[in-house]
Structures are given as C-alpha cells and as structure tokens.
CSV table of C-alpha atoms in Angstrom, one decimal:
chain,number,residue,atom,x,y,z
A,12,UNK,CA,118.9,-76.1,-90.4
A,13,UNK,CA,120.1,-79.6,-91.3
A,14,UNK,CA,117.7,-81.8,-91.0
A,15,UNK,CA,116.4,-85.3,-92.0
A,16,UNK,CA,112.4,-85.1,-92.6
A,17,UNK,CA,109.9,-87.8,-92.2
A,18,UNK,CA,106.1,-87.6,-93.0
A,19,UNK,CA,103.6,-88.9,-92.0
A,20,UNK,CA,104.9,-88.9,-87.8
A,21,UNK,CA,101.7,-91.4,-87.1
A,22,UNK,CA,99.7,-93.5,-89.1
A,23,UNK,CA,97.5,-95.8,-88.3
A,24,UNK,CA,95.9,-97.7,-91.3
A,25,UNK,CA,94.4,-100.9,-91.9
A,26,UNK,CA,96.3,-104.5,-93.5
A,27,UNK,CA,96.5,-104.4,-97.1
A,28,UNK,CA,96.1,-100.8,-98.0
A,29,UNK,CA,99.3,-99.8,-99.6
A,30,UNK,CA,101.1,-96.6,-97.9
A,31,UNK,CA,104.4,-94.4,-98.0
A,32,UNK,CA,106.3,-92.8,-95.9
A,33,UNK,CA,108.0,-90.0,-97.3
A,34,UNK,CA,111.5,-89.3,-95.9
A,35,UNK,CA,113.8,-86.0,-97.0
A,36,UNK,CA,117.5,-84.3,-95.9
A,37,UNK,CA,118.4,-80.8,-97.1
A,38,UNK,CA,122.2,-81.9,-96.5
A,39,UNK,CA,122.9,-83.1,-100.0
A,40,UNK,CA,124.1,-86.7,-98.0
A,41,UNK,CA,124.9,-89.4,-100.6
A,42,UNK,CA,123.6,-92.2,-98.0
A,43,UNK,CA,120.0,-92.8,-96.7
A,44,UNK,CA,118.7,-95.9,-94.6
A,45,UNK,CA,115.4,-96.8,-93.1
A,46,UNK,CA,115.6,-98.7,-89.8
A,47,UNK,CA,112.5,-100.2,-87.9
A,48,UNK,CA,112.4,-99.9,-83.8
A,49,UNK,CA,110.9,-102.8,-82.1
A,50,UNK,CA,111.3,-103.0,-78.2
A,51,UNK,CA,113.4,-105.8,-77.0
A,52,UNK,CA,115.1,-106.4,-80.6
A,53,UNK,CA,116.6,-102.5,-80.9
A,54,UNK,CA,116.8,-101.0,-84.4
A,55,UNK,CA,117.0,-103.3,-87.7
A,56,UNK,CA,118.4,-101.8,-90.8
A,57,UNK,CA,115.7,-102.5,-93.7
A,58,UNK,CA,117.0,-101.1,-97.0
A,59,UNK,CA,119.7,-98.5,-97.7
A,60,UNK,CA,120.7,-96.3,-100.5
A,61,UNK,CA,124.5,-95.6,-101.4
A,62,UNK,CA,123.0,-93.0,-103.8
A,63,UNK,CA,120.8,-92.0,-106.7
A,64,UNK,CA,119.0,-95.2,-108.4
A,65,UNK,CA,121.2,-97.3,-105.8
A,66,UNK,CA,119.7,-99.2,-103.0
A,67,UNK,CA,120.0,-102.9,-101.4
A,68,UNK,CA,118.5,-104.5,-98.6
A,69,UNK,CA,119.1,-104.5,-94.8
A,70,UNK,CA,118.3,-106.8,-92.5
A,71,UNK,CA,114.6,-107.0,-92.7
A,72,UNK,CA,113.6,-106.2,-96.0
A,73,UNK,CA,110.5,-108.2,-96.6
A,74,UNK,CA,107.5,-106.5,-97.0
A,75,UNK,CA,108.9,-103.2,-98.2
A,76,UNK,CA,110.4,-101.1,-101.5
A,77,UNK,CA,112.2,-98.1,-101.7
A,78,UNK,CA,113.1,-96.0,-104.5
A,79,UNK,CA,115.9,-93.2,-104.6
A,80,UNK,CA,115.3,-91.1,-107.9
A,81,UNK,CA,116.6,-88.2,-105.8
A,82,UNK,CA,119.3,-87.3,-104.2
A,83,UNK,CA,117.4,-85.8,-101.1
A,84,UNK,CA,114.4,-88.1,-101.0
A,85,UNK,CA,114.1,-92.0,-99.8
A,86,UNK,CA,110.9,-93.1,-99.5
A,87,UNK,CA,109.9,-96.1,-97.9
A,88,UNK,CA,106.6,-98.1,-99.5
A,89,UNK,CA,104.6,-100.4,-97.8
A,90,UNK,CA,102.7,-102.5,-100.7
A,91,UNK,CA,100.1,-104.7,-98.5
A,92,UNK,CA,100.7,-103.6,-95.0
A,93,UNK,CA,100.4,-106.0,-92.1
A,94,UNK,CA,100.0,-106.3,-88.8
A,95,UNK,CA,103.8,-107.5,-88.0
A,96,UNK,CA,104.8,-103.8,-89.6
A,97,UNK,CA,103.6,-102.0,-86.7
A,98,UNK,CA,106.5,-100.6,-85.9
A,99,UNK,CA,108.2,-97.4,-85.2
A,100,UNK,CA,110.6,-96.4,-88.3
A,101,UNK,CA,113.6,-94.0,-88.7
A,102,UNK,CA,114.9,-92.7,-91.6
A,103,UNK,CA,118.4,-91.6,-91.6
A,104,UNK,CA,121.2,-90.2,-94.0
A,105,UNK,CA,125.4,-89.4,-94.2
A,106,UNK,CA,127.5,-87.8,-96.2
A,107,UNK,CA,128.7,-91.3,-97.6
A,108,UNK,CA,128.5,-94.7,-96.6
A,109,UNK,CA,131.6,-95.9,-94.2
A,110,UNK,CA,132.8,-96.3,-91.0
A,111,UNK,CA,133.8,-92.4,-90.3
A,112,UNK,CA,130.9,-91.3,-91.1
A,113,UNK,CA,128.3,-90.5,-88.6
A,114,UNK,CA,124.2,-90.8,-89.4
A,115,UNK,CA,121.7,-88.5,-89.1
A,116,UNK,CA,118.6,-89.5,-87.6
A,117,UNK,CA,114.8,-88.5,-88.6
A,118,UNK,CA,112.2,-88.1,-85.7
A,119,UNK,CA,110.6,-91.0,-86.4
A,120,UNK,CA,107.5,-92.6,-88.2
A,121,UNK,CA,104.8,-94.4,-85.3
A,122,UNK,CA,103.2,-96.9,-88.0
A,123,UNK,CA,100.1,-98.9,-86.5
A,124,UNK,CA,98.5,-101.4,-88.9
A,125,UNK,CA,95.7,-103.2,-88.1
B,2,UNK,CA,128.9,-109.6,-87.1
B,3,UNK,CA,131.2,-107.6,-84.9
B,4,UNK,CA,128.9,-107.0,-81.6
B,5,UNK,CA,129.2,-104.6,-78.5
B,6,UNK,CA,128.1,-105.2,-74.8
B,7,UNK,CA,126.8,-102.6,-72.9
B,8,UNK,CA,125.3,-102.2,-69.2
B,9,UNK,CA,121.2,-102.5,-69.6
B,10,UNK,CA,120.9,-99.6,-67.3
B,11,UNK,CA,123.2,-97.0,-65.2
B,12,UNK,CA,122.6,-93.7,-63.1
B,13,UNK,CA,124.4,-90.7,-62.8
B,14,UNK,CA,124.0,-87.6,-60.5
B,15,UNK,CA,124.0,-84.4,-62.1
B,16,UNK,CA,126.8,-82.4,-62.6
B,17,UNK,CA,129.2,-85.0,-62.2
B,18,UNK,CA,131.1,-87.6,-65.1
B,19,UNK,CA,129.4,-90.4,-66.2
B,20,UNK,CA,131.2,-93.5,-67.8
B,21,UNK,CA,129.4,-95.6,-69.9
B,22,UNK,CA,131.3,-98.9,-70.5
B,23,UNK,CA,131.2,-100.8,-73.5
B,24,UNK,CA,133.0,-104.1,-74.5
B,25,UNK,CA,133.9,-105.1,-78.3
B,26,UNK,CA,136.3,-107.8,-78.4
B,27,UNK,CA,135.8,-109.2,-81.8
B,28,UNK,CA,136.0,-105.7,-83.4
B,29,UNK,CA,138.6,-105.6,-86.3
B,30,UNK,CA,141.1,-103.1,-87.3
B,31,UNK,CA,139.3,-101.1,-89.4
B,32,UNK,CA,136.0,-100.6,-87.4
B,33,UNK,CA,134.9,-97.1,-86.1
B,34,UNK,CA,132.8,-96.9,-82.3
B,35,UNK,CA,130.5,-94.6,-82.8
B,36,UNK,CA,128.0,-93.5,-80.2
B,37,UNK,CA,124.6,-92.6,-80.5
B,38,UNK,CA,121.9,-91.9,-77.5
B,39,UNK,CA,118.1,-91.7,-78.0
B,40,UNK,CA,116.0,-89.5,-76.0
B,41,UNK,CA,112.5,-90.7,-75.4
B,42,UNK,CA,110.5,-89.8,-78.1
B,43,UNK,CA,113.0,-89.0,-80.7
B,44,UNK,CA,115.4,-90.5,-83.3
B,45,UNK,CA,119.0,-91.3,-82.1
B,46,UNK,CA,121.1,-88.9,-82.4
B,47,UNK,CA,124.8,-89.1,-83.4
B,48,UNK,CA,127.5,-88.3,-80.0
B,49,UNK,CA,130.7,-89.1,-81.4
B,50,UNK,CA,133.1,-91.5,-82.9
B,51,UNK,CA,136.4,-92.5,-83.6
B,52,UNK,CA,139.1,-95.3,-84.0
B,53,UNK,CA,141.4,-94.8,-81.1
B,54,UNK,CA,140.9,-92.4,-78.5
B,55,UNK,CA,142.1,-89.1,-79.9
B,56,UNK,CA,138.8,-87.6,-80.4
B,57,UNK,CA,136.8,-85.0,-78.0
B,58,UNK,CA,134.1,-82.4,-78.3
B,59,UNK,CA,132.7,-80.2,-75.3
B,60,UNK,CA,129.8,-83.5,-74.6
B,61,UNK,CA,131.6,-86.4,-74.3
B,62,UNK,CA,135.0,-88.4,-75.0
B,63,UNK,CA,135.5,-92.2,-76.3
B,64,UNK,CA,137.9,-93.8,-74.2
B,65,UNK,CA,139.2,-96.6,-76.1
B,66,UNK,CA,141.4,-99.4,-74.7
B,67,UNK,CA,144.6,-99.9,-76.4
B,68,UNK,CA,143.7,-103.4,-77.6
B,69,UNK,CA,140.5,-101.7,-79.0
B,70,UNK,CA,138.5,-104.4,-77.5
B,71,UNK,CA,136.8,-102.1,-75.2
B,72,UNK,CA,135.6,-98.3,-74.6
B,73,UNK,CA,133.8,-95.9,-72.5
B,74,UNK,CA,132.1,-93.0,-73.3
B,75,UNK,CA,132.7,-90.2,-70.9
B,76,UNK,CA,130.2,-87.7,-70.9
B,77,UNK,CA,131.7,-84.6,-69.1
B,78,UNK,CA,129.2,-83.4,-66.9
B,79,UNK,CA,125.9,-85.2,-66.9
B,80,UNK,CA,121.9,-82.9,-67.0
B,81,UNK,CA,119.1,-84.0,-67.1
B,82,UNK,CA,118.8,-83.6,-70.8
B,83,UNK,CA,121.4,-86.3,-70.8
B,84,UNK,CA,118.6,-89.1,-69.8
B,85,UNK,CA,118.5,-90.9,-72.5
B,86,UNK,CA,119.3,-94.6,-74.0
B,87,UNK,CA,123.3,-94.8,-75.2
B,88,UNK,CA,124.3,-97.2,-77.7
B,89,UNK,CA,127.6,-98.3,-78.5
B,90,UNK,CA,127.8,-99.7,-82.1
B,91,UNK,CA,130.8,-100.9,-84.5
B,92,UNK,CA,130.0,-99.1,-87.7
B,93,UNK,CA,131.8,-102.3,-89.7
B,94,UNK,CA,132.5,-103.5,-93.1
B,95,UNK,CA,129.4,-105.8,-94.3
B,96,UNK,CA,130.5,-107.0,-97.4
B,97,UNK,CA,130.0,-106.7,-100.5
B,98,UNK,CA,130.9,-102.9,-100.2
B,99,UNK,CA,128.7,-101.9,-97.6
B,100,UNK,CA,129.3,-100.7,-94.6
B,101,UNK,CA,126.6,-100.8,-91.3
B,102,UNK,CA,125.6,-99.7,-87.9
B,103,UNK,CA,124.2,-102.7,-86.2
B,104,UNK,CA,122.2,-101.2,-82.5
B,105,UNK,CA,122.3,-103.6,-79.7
B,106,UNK,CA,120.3,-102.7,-76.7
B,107,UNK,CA,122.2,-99.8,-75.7
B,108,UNK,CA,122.5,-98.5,-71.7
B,109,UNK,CA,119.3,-96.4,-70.0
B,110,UNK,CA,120.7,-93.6,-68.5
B,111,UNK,CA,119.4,-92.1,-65.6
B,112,UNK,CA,120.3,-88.7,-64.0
B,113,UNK,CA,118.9,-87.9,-60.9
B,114,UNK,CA,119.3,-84.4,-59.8
C-alpha cells in the first residue's frame, strides 16, 4: 500500500532534550515536506526536500533540521526542544515538486514539550 | 502570496451535492487549485486538482470560473465520512524554483443524516 509513515504518533518529552521524528514513503516520491498544525493559524510549511541531499526551509524553520540522505526517508530533528514546538506535525511527499502535483499526507506526529 | 477564501463552516444533508465555494482572485495563470479535506484525527488528504475545470473523479468535481478567480468543489453525493475540514489552496510558484501549498483555514463540513 502507498503510504507516507511517521514515527513516533505521540511524544511528549521535556525542553531541551533533543528528539526525531522519523518520517518514510514507499512511493519512490522525489518531494518530502514537514508541516506543523496549530489551531487558528492552519498548517505552516517548515522545511522541504526537492530530493536526495536537497532541502530548504519553509515558513517556520527555526528550531528544527532535516536531513534527506535517502530517497524514502525525511526526518525531522528537534535539537533543544521547547515549549512553542508543541505542535501537531505532518510529513508529506509527491512525485515532484510543482503545481500538478498532488501531496501525500502522513497521519501525523502529536508533539507535547514541556 | 496568492490566497484563497473559503466559508469557515457549511452543512450538508446526506445524500445530496454539496458546493463548497472558494474565492482566489489574485491567482496567476499558472497556479493549480487543489483540494485537500482533513478528517478529524488524521492528515489531509489530497481530493483533487486542476487548472480549469476539465477534471472529475467519482468524489468530487472543481468548478472553476472562467476568470479563474473562483471555484467550487462539488462533492457528488455527501456521507457522513465526508465530515471533515476542506481546504482550498493555490499550489503556486514561490520563487527561487519552488513551488508551495499554503492552507488557509479551510471550510468545516458538516453532514447531518
């Protein structure tokens, strides 16, 4: 099944103590994003990856690294949590970046940092 | 930033079309609408796109206005599995080679049955 993967699906961890959330598609996509959820401001785009060793930031950026050594992996890195991350976070991929082309979504990351 | 508009919140009966508006009047000629809904719970989830209105599947259709500055996503025949948030988004040119979907708010669909 073709899927976008996202692990942990809760976390709740305290500020400063690095973390990653691991994010994976089996659909050999080119493009992979990481959006954060907040209510009342919708999703933010933080970093992206066009594709292997290729990334650049979103909208929100600060606080967080990504790395794309693989085609099917994107992980997201939190290097000193805080509190202002708790958030709820979506990975997604396409085939390529562009307008045609239509994301798929993760289930979603529930990140609580306190 | 090319921006959509969109209804906070609509209901539906079941069974019958819904139309969800949405209004885009700075978009440019080479911007896509795309659709995407989010069920509670869950990561949105693509519904369709297009540039003019000759797209379809058997869950919805994008009615796009001629000027492109507005469309509405038809979805056929609303269930309940249908209740979700819809969001209308310009995936646009961003510079520098990049291209982005930028949410809004979306609409909160309700279906009552």
């Amino acid at each position: 099944e073709a899927q976008v993967t996202q692990n942990p699906r809760y976390l709740i961890t305290v500020t400063g103590k690095k973390l990653t959330v691991t994010c994976s598609q089996n659909m050999n996509h080119e493009y992979m994003s990481w959006y954060r959820q907040d209510p009342g401001l919708g999703l933010r785009q933080i970093y992206y990856s066009m594709n292997v060793e290729v990334t650049d930031k979103g909208d929100v950026p600060e606080g967080y690294k990504v790395s794309r050594k693989e085609k099917r992996n994107f992980p997201l890195i939190l290097e000193s949590p805080s509190p202002n991350q708790t958030s709820l976070y979506f990975c997604a991929s396409s085939f390529r970046q562009g307008a045609p082309y239509e994301q798929y979504f993760g289930p979603g990351t529930r990140l609580t940092v306190t | 930033d090319a921006k959509t508009t969109q209804p906070n919140s609509m209901e539906s009966n079941e069974e019958e079309p819904v139309h969800l508006p949405c209004n885009h009047s700075t978009i440019s000629g080479t911007d896509y609408i795309h659709w995407y809904r989010q069920l509670p719970s869950q990561g949105p989830e693509y519904v369709i796109h297009g540039l003019t209105s000759n797209v379809n599947n058997r869950m919805a259709s994008p009615a796009i206005a001629e000027d492109r500055k507005s469309s509405t996503l038809i979805l056929h025949r609303a269930t309940l599995r249908d209740a979700a948030v819809y969001y209308c988004i310009l995936h646009a040119y961003s510079g520098a080679g990049s291209y982005q979907l930028t949410f809004g708010k979306g609409t909160k669909l309700s279906v009552i049955p």
